[in-house]
C-alpha angles and dihedrals in degrees: 000000000000122000091244091053091049092052092048092051092046090052092049093248115140121187112237122220114252094249091058092058116109114270125227116262107251111219123199122189118211120190142163144092135298098322089054087047087056126221101197119119108231095234091063087075084081086083087076086081087067086070123189092201147321093309092060090046090054090049090049088056090046093055102033106019125230095280098050123150088223112080140178088252093055091046091053093046090050092049090051090051091050090054090052090050091052090052091049098045105026093240130271113030092011095255094174092056093047091050095055113115102189106085096207093047091047093050092050092048092048092051091050091048091049091055091049092048091051090054091052092049091050090052092050092051092047092052091055092044090052093050117108122264112196123231091192105038118067128180138205106196144186109188102167104288095348103095115172144139135199141084113352111260141114113322107060095100127085090312139009089271097050140080136205129187091293093079102063091028090063096040092048094044090053088062091054106036129055127226134025117330129204123191118201109195123190115176138152128180124246098019129143130214092218093060117001099042093027107159115237096239093063119094118276111283090238087069095057123105090235091060092046088050088052092052090050090050090052091052092049091048091052091050092047092046092052090050091048093050091048092050091050091057094062101029122106120231094269092051092046090059090057096048116094125203113234117252117247115236116250109274115255119197114195088207088066091064109107093007094129092044086058093045090050093051091044092054094045091050091049092054094044091051087070111015092169090066089061100035121030093201094060110125113201090205091059094038127193139277130207096236102179151339130230121199122191114170142100110118097107094049093062099081105061128058090219093050099049093030090062097036096104093052092043091050093049090049091047092055093047092046095049090048090049092047091057098031093239105128094180099036108157107249126193122195116200103214115228107253108159090127087070105210127088091233095051094046089049089061096048111107094209094050091049091049092051091052091046093051091052090049094054107130092234090061097051110147098003106062122057133180114217118199118232100186090072091062100058116134102237093189089060090049090054091058093044094049091048088060119281092213099059089038094045101137092051092042091053089061097050107031143027109186150012129298093267086065093046087258089292086272117174091205090056095049093047091050092047095046090053092048091051091049093049091052091047094050092048091053091047090055090056 
């Protein structure tokens, strides 16, 4: 034994193997608008048991584990019960029950419906209770008004009962990446890249065509309003009833441009100022690294030529600016491509989707920016119920969906599929 080793043992100091040393905390930033917020009720993840193939089966195991109390059999029995309840009640609002005239018959039907509803509610609670909660992945999240932090599980979507892509992203990433993981999610509904998340390196918003168009619309409104007021002065009562005041254009404040970029950076910096507060396994000696960024947004940029026409340039600037902000020039960056229109053909005609793909394909981003399609992850079984009429099929619909098409029906199956796809793309880039 060497003298140095003898001294270390005498002092009670034992050298640790390299693999036992604390690992850096890997930090992933997630940002975007309402579909990053997430509007899927957690219990709709039960639709994973209606698997389309081995990938769905693997995701079912990811979310519920192999020894779960929720099974395909229970899912199918619950769906059958929900169909019976729709037949009994008429769907949303229970119109058939309300229309019953015979008091005794109505009371019996209402009692039966109440028992069936209780069974459905118990199933929904059990699905959420059976869903995985990570011991290794923690999250600090802004999802509109739902601001929370803790172990990754159900409840970091638009409410404490909802999920977004963060849920399966974190669970899937934990299978692919070693060490402690912290997700920082900053998301607000109804926000554009062109204005709300406008990156700081882009020209001042006052110089954009959309702002100049707004100023022109204000001038026209003022002219039309003056003409309207003048006409009202000389019009008789009959003529006044036919006159219509012009509508004022929606107010645009240049100071609002980039506001949510600044809010995003502010939140990330707040979390990184004290990582231990968000992840108990953070070791200051090992430190942290910003390991990747996920962006899922685009809906609000579809409706103006200036917004979607500049999306590619805005997206490229956004990526460069976030990398500059955190001094990570090759930070892996995943863009979730807007795919609410569902079909490959429709998405291929969407200017925002095309711009997102083009930004990811920019030569300067080769190997460290990837576009991940979302249209491929739609839950077609949820679409079948929605298209058949969610109202009359309410009790089935409530098990498979939570929202409208622009939120991917609020389908748990969709958001689990997408989160896993985002994590897979991220992990592959990290390996490179």
